[in-house]
């Protein structure tokens, strides 16, 4: 069968690479595109000895002063010289395509770097032709910003410009001025950027802050509310998720659809998951995938994760498709966060089994597959603007961005030079090379999960049904496509748990163990009474 049901972005596994942290080929301490090329065998060499990812998502690689990990672009049409150049990027693209690996680029459409020539021009005078490319306004009165909107990070979202005596708007940090998407020239310029990369052959985009493109034209004040941090003291009715931003996502979809096989996944930054789902449109006319932060924020609890999944399953548009991740470059790594109560390794295996067998596209963050921990970065070594400014609360995001732990050698095999962020000290006993040789390692568990998924259409695109009547601490579900029926049982607690596949789900069939954290793969099992070992993940196939 061909067509939408089998689209690569639905059935495949996406591997997110923080380019600066993956592999450094030229000993300057910073990861680069050549470093990725050198490690494509690790990502997918076409055999189950490799991870088997179907696509890589690269954090921003456009030219940038790198004040925010590249999310501050100074030229959308060129490659950051610290990562490589256009030739190397094309080489990477070809090498990936030669292996059937898709390449997804991170696109920052909401704001540019303040060093982008557009902004340099825009701030140069009030009558510069690019003035209106950004959101400039007069203050309410001298020294007072146009309204009380706050930036995601801190303080007023308005920055005063002494020379031209107006304020510009920045939803994130002051060096990331928001583009004015109401200006048709801006829209045309950004759509050209998208076409440029599609023409070059990239397979998709990860769209940064896609629900932030537009702000209320009247700059209406947000209602106040209670919350943890100043950004949460306002209900963001007017500075995010405006209807025009969804329209822009739809326009971007129309452009992407002109190129067969391409996709867009979007970061909808919100605390209301309804918002994130809205960016899927009817499931065919807006984003292909929308990030579901709720899942990534759950505690180590079977019922909690089940609740999160059921919510999404219940709220997607009929043609919509879920997407799950537990880690990324902004979040604390789950090996540490979910492993806090002990049994981190066993929990990581259960979490991996869940992420890779649910109905939805899984995104794995580099290093997750070897259980890289959340690193403690000394304050003076920090790079993240949030960490630098606010440490210790929050600690910042650098702890999830430390160099990939390839081996026990110098700098964990990441670089011959001094790494831009310190390597986590765990690399000596926790690294790719060691886990590669150990059949029971987390890495080999990820590989088996991914390759099994690749062989089973039910796991890739089958439907999902949670099993009822499961004991506390167990999350179990069935995935089904055609004749193929797979049951997944996840024991979140460190005690034995017994359960049965309900009679009407058994289909009179015998079940065989496809994957298990506790051995016996290939053995047949009596589905009327299954005993799960503490923290066991079990994947069964009806035969
Ligand atoms: C979301 C990105 O994931 C984050 O890393 C970045 O700092 C902000 N958007 C601003 O672009
Ligand atoms: Mg905006």
XYZ file of C-alpha atoms and ligand atoms in Angstrom:
555
model
C 0.000 0.000 0.000
C 1.264 3.447 -0.800
C -0.012 6.901 -0.021
C -0.601 8.814 3.160
C -0.933 5.781 5.402
C 2.676 4.956 4.763
C 4.242 8.401 4.723
C 7.794 8.278 6.089
C 7.091 10.949 8.672
C 4.334 8.761 10.113
C 6.040 5.422 10.254
C 9.645 6.495 10.710
C 11.736 7.370 13.735
C 13.251 10.844 13.903
C 16.629 11.368 15.556
C 17.255 14.893 16.800
C 20.842 16.068 16.598
C 22.172 19.106 18.424
C 24.751 19.843 15.774
C 27.170 21.607 18.140
C 27.233 18.575 20.419
C 27.237 15.518 18.195
C 30.665 15.149 16.663
C 33.486 17.596 15.959
C 35.516 16.811 12.840
C 37.986 19.710 12.893
C 39.068 19.894 16.532
C 37.657 23.367 17.188
C 35.573 21.920 20.041
C 32.251 22.455 18.293
C 30.304 19.719 16.529
C 29.808 20.191 12.798
C 28.168 18.824 9.658
C 31.213 16.765 8.679
C 31.010 15.170 12.125
C 27.492 14.012 11.277
C 28.600 12.659 7.897
C 31.327 10.689 9.662
C 28.771 9.061 11.944
C 25.973 8.174 9.562
C 26.780 4.488 10.001
C 25.861 4.852 13.635
C 22.535 6.462 12.760
C 21.565 4.024 10.014
C 23.777 1.708 8.006
C 20.844 -0.336 6.808
C 21.432 -3.109 9.360
C 20.146 -3.711 12.897
C 23.656 -3.032 14.129
C 22.902 0.669 13.707
C 20.239 2.738 15.412
C 17.992 2.627 12.366
C 16.640 6.186 12.453
C 14.670 7.150 9.358
C 15.265 10.884 9.603
C 17.543 13.341 11.340
C 16.431 16.720 12.618
C 19.280 19.184 12.900
C 19.078 22.081 15.359
C 19.596 25.384 13.457
C 22.519 25.383 11.028
C 21.975 28.758 9.368
C 24.479 31.558 9.849
C 24.122 32.896 13.372
C 26.050 34.693 16.109
C 25.008 31.681 18.227
C 23.805 33.627 21.222
C 20.959 31.119 21.534
C 22.231 27.836 20.087
C 21.572 29.099 16.550
C 17.959 30.119 17.215
C 19.166 33.598 16.309
C 19.653 33.517 12.561
C 21.630 36.175 10.712
C 21.317 34.663 7.226
C 18.668 32.096 6.325
C 20.253 31.165 3.027
C 23.701 30.236 4.210
C 25.251 27.630 6.477
C 26.853 28.657 9.747
C 30.597 28.650 8.930
C 31.288 27.122 12.323
C 29.318 24.037 11.219
C 30.502 23.836 7.606
C 29.433 25.376 4.328
C 26.924 24.772 1.572
C 29.089 22.129 -0.128
C 29.366 20.103 3.070
C 25.645 20.470 3.676
C 24.906 19.188 0.175
C 27.294 16.325 0.789
C 25.452 15.506 4.013
C 22.110 15.666 2.237
C 23.335 13.335 -0.526
C 24.941 10.934 1.920
C 21.711 10.770 3.938
C 19.528 10.331 0.901
C 21.844 7.614 -0.379
C 21.017 5.686 2.779
C 17.334 6.531 2.807
C 17.710 8.941 5.728
C 15.550 12.069 5.529
C 16.905 15.449 6.640
C 14.797 17.907 8.637
C 16.010 21.478 9.138
C 15.163 23.697 12.054
C 13.606 26.943 10.796
C 13.245 30.000 12.967
C 10.542 32.061 11.314
C 9.297 34.155 14.209
C 12.428 36.175 14.845
C 15.878 36.855 13.480
C 19.117 37.675 15.218
C 19.468 41.378 15.949
C 22.594 41.074 13.769
C 20.566 40.057 10.722
C 21.075 42.749 8.032
C 17.276 43.156 7.895
C 17.184 44.221 11.517
C 20.337 46.327 11.252
C 18.584 48.239 8.482
C 15.264 48.278 10.259
C 16.660 49.887 13.391
C 18.785 52.382 11.430
C 15.964 54.902 10.985
C 12.210 55.229 11.202
C 11.890 55.681 7.467
C 14.149 52.826 6.405
C 12.312 50.556 3.924
C 12.881 47.633 6.311
C 11.503 49.507 9.338
C 8.172 47.738 9.093
C 9.798 44.299 8.785
C 9.882 44.197 12.584
C 7.338 45.224 15.188
C 8.161 48.832 16.146
C 5.860 50.927 18.331
C 5.879 54.136 20.334
C 5.842 53.841 24.090
C 2.616 54.546 25.996
C 4.419 57.554 27.408
C 8.123 58.376 27.600
C 10.006 55.356 28.915
C 6.930 53.128 29.105
C 6.658 50.167 26.737
C 3.675 50.027 24.357
C 1.911 47.468 26.556
C 2.507 45.014 29.408
C 3.359 41.934 27.361
C 6.209 39.933 28.840
C 8.923 37.954 27.057
C 8.999 34.171 27.462
C 12.331 34.446 29.212
C 11.845 37.514 31.402
C 10.756 41.121 31.640
C 8.995 43.315 29.131
C 8.777 41.953 25.597
C 9.614 45.445 24.371
C 13.106 46.834 24.013
C 13.733 50.539 23.681
C 15.951 51.735 20.884
C 17.704 54.971 21.871
C 18.540 56.108 18.363
C 15.092 55.979 16.836
C 13.184 56.380 20.123
C 10.757 53.532 19.609
C 10.344 50.074 21.084
C 10.747 46.808 19.184
C 8.994 43.589 20.148
C 10.797 40.357 21.068
C 8.819 37.369 22.300
C 11.998 35.608 23.384
C 15.299 37.352 24.141
C 16.129 40.977 23.272
C 18.644 39.881 20.612
C 15.817 37.969 18.879
C 13.517 40.681 17.466
C 10.189 39.364 16.138
C 9.581 39.729 12.443
C 6.420 41.564 11.452
C 4.469 38.835 9.693
C 1.737 41.335 8.814
C 4.103 42.855 6.286
C 3.659 41.075 2.907
C 7.350 41.537 2.080
C 8.295 39.623 5.225
C 5.955 36.785 4.359
C 7.314 36.659 0.813
C 10.898 36.647 2.092
C 10.247 33.814 4.518
C 8.321 31.760 1.982
C 11.289 32.204 -0.378
C 13.554 30.851 2.353
C 11.340 27.798 2.693
C 11.358 27.251 -1.075
C 15.123 27.692 -1.227
C 15.683 24.758 1.127
C 12.937 22.637 -0.393
C 14.544 23.196 -3.800
C 17.834 22.120 -2.306
C 16.181 18.870 -1.319
C 15.595 18.965 2.429
C 12.776 16.656 3.461
C 11.169 18.779 6.076
C 11.285 21.495 8.673
C 10.985 21.791 12.388
C 9.329 25.161 12.803
C 10.385 27.085 15.876
C 7.659 28.897 17.881
C 5.213 28.567 15.008
C 2.303 29.939 17.050
C 4.253 33.129 17.769
C 4.397 34.539 14.244
C 1.603 37.060 14.744
C 0.652 39.262 17.646
C -2.641 41.080 18.176
C -2.671 44.111 15.905
C -4.222 46.293 18.619
C -1.674 45.109 21.205
C -4.476 44.336 23.634
C -3.396 43.520 27.182
C -3.382 39.904 28.316
C -5.578 39.130 31.314
C -3.637 38.483 34.510
C -3.516 35.112 36.167
C -1.489 33.198 38.753
C 1.557 31.223 37.728
C 5.057 30.072 38.600
C 7.137 32.568 36.636
C 6.375 36.075 35.380
C 5.543 34.757 31.901
C 2.781 32.669 33.474
C 1.258 35.632 35.279
C -0.534 36.514 32.067
C -3.029 34.555 30.063
C -1.501 34.750 26.597
C -4.611 35.637 24.667
C -3.073 38.275 22.456
C 0.642 37.590 22.064
C 0.522 33.996 20.867
C -1.659 31.512 18.965
C -3.416 34.246 16.977
C -5.611 32.920 14.142
C -3.265 34.515 11.603
C -0.401 32.276 12.761
C -2.456 29.184 12.012
C -3.252 30.682 8.602
C 0.484 31.124 8.020
C 1.045 27.472 8.944
C -1.551 26.556 6.340
C 0.164 28.705 3.743
C 3.455 26.995 4.589
C 1.700 23.659 4.154
C 0.495 24.651 0.690
C 4.064 25.483 -0.284
C 5.446 22.267 1.198
C 2.781 20.242 -0.589
C 4.118 21.472 -3.929
C 7.123 19.249 -3.178
C 6.182 15.582 -2.837
C 7.146 13.753 0.300
C 8.111 16.756 2.424
C 6.846 17.507 5.906
C 6.614 20.159 8.599
C 6.638 19.585 12.309
C 6.052 22.499 14.573
C 6.879 23.668 18.016
C 3.635 25.128 19.282
C 4.749 26.744 22.496
C 1.747 26.755 24.803
C 0.447 25.355 28.052
C -2.838 24.330 26.504
C -2.489 21.171 24.401
C -5.680 22.125 22.504
C -3.536 24.840 20.960
C -0.913 22.391 19.768
C -3.546 20.147 18.225
C -5.146 23.135 16.470
C -1.980 23.533 14.406
C -2.719 20.205 12.714
C -5.746 21.857 11.098
C -8.016 19.111 9.826
C -5.022 16.779 9.714
C -4.228 17.504 6.079
C -4.010 21.270 5.720
C -1.615 22.591 8.379
C 1.361 21.011 10.207
C 2.059 17.329 9.581
C 3.188 16.903 13.184
C 2.761 19.097 16.223
C 4.903 18.701 19.335
C 3.057 17.415 22.370
C 4.843 18.854 25.370
C 2.399 17.381 27.870
C 3.775 13.869 27.294
C 7.335 15.046 27.854
C 6.429 16.602 31.182
C 4.742 13.659 32.848
C 6.062 12.044 36.003
C 7.182 8.423 36.269
C 3.745 6.931 36.534
C 1.911 4.505 34.268
C -1.452 6.212 34.760
C 0.025 9.611 34.038
C 1.468 8.629 30.687
C -1.638 6.723 29.786
C -3.741 9.780 30.552
C -1.534 11.972 28.382
C -1.738 9.570 25.428
C -5.495 9.118 25.777
C -5.987 12.871 25.796
C -4.145 13.259 22.532
C -5.861 10.248 20.962
C -9.177 11.804 21.931
C -8.430 15.280 20.615
C -6.672 14.777 17.294
C -8.526 15.680 14.132
C -9.548 12.468 12.331
C -6.691 12.686 9.820
C -4.219 13.962 12.413
C -1.182 12.007 13.518
C 0.462 12.023 16.978
C 4.117 12.584 17.696
C 5.927 11.698 20.926
C 9.241 12.667 22.456
C 10.594 12.717 25.965
C 13.776 14.691 25.402
C 15.020 17.648 23.441
C 17.529 20.491 23.689
C 15.232 22.539 25.954
C 14.161 19.876 28.455
C 15.975 18.134 31.311
C 17.153 14.734 30.091
C 14.775 11.991 31.212
C 17.493 9.530 32.191
C 17.975 11.842 35.169
C 14.487 13.317 35.524
C 12.461 10.116 35.314
C 15.200 8.029 36.893
C 15.271 10.087 40.062
C 13.464 7.521 42.201
C 16.113 4.880 41.385
C 16.312 2.190 38.681
C 17.184 4.831 36.092
C 18.452 2.271 33.582
C 15.410 0.010 33.802
C 13.071 2.989 33.649
C 14.870 4.320 30.580
C 14.201 0.998 28.870
C 10.503 1.105 29.722
C 10.285 4.732 28.556
C 12.007 3.829 25.273
C 9.625 0.934 24.698
C 6.685 3.275 25.241
C 7.944 6.081 22.989
C 8.795 3.650 20.195
C 5.605 1.562 20.256
C 2.864 4.143 20.722
C 0.768 5.246 17.759
C 2.690 8.292 16.591
C 6.012 9.419 15.263
C 8.765 9.036 17.871
C 11.539 11.585 18.187
C 14.714 10.453 19.932
C 17.206 13.059 21.140
C 20.899 12.319 20.574
C 22.416 10.590 23.598
C 19.040 9.465 24.913
C 19.772 6.049 23.438
C 22.815 5.612 25.666
C 21.156 7.191 28.696
C 23.132 10.399 28.825
C 22.285 12.148 32.074
C 21.381 15.756 32.717
C 24.837 17.208 33.235
C 25.772 19.774 35.880
C 27.567 22.591 34.139
C 29.671 24.969 36.249
C 28.216 28.427 35.958
C 31.308 29.912 34.365
C 31.198 27.310 31.583
C 27.585 27.968 30.662
C 26.594 28.941 27.174
C 22.791 29.054 27.319
C 21.600 32.652 27.814
C 18.930 31.397 30.214
C 21.420 29.473 32.351
C 23.880 32.348 32.366
C 21.292 34.756 33.571
C 19.134 32.760 35.948
C 21.252 29.956 37.365
C 20.477 28.181 39.679
C 16.718 28.525 39.084
C 16.299 27.553 36.379
C 19.670 25.914 35.802
C 19.452 26.506 32.062
C 19.501 24.075 29.183
C 23.199 23.324 28.739
C 22.936 20.204 30.887
C 20.978 18.558 28.055
C 23.401 19.729 25.373
C 26.721 18.228 26.454
C 28.917 16.402 23.911
C 27.807 13.006 22.677
C 29.554 10.282 24.660
C 31.036 8.156 21.903
C 33.744 6.351 23.844
C 35.902 6.329 26.944
C 38.666 8.128 25.089
C 39.723 11.764 25.291
C 36.711 14.103 25.386
C 34.487 11.029 25.040
C 35.577 10.750 21.421
C 33.592 13.904 20.610
C 36.506 16.167 19.709
C 40.281 16.344 19.600
C 40.019 19.948 20.787
C 38.574 21.512 23.921
C 34.788 20.854 23.812
C 32.565 23.942 23.850
C 30.676 22.459 26.819
C 32.338 20.054 29.245
C 31.786 16.354 28.599
C 29.694 14.785 31.365
C 31.926 12.797 33.711
C 29.726 9.722 33.265
C 31.303 9.133 29.840
C 33.929 6.770 31.265
C 31.368 4.095 32.078
C 28.521 5.356 29.920
C 29.387 5.662 26.272
C 28.422 4.368 22.858
C 31.435 2.088 22.348
C 30.858 0.176 25.587
C 27.134 -0.178 25.001
C 27.664 -1.228 21.421
C 29.436 -4.353 22.692
C 26.937 -5.171 25.429
C 23.823 -6.971 24.149
C 21.898 -5.958 27.276
C 22.707 -2.245 26.956
C 20.204 0.566 26.602
C 21.636 1.309 23.161
C 20.967 -2.214 21.933
C 17.469 -2.064 23.405
C 16.783 1.111 21.376
C 18.178 -0.569 18.267
C 15.990 -3.622 18.731
C 12.917 -1.514 19.342
C 13.524 0.627 16.280
C 14.281 -2.283 13.959
C 11.324 -4.273 15.223
C 9.129 -1.264 14.669
C 10.520 -1.033 11.149
C 9.387 -4.581 10.419
C 5.899 -4.346 11.903
C 3.293 -2.192 10.153
C 1.065 -2.521 13.233
C 3.701 -0.675 15.255
C 4.261 1.913 12.556
C 0.723 2.838 11.670
C -1.658 0.431 13.359
C -4.435 1.693 15.548
C -4.089 2.000 19.303
C -6.277 0.720 22.117
C -5.352 0.868 25.782
C -6.026 -2.354 27.678
C -8.469 -1.966 30.528
C -8.369 -3.719 33.868
C -4.593 -3.493 34.191
C -3.104 -3.443 37.685
C -1.771 -0.203 39.112
C 1.660 0.629 37.753
C 1.089 -1.048 34.403
C 0.362 0.655 31.108
C -0.655 -1.770 28.373
C -2.076 -1.346 24.900
C -2.702 -3.116 21.649
C -1.568 -1.960 18.209
C -3.298 -3.490 15.274
C -3.147 -3.330 11.507
C -4.858 -5.857 9.263
C -4.049 -9.289 10.626
C -1.131 -8.025 12.637
C -1.774 -7.564 16.336
C 0.799 -6.449 18.862
C 0.401 -5.973 22.600
C 2.729 -3.761 24.631
C 2.958 -4.136 28.416
C 4.943 -1.712 30.471
C 5.538 -2.223 34.160
C 6.421 1.137 35.704
C 6.930 -0.210 39.225
C 9.661 -2.263 40.825
C 7.317 -5.057 41.864
C 5.917 -7.977 39.919
C 2.576 -7.361 38.276
C 0.191 -9.884 36.778
C -2.343 -9.234 34.089
C -4.221 -10.889 31.293
C -4.867 -9.800 27.758
C -8.681 -9.443 27.921
C -10.489 -12.353 26.256
C -11.971 -10.253 23.454
C -8.506 -8.900 22.614
C -6.905 -12.320 22.477
C -8.609 -13.308 19.262
C -8.142 -16.954 20.151
C -4.529 -16.581 19.190
C -1.322 -17.552 20.857
C 1.150 -14.794 21.583
C 4.857 -14.760 21.068
C 7.400 -12.514 22.786
C 8.758 -10.076 20.217
C 10.786 -7.986 22.616
C 11.415 -8.156 26.304
C 13.717 -6.370 28.719
C 13.900 -9.667 30.600
C 14.825 -12.166 27.897
C 12.801 -15.038 26.438
C 12.335 -13.317 23.103
C 10.740 -15.711 20.632
C 9.035 -17.779 23.346
C 5.280 -18.348 23.301
C 3.250 -17.029 26.160
C -0.161 -17.685 27.679
C -2.029 -14.430 27.287
C -4.559 -15.315 29.982
C -1.965 -14.825 32.706
C 1.135 -12.766 32.197
C 3.494 -11.938 35.018
C 5.581 -8.874 34.426
C 8.889 -8.633 36.255
C 9.694 -5.374 38.056
C 10.138 -2.655 35.430
C 9.681 -5.070 32.586
C 8.734 -3.960 29.100
C 7.158 -6.696 27.030
C 6.082 -6.573 23.398
C 3.952 -9.507 22.231
C 2.732 -10.493 18.835
C -0.431 -12.492 18.238
C 0.367 -15.488 16.035
C 12.423 27.197 20.978
C 13.727 26.497 20.858
O 13.544 25.115 21.022
C 14.619 27.101 21.913
O 15.809 26.365 22.048
C 14.876 28.541 21.559
O 15.640 29.141 22.577
C 13.555 29.308 21.416
N 12.585 28.590 20.651
C 13.772 30.641 20.758
O 13.962 30.482 19.395
Mg 5.958 36.978 16.527
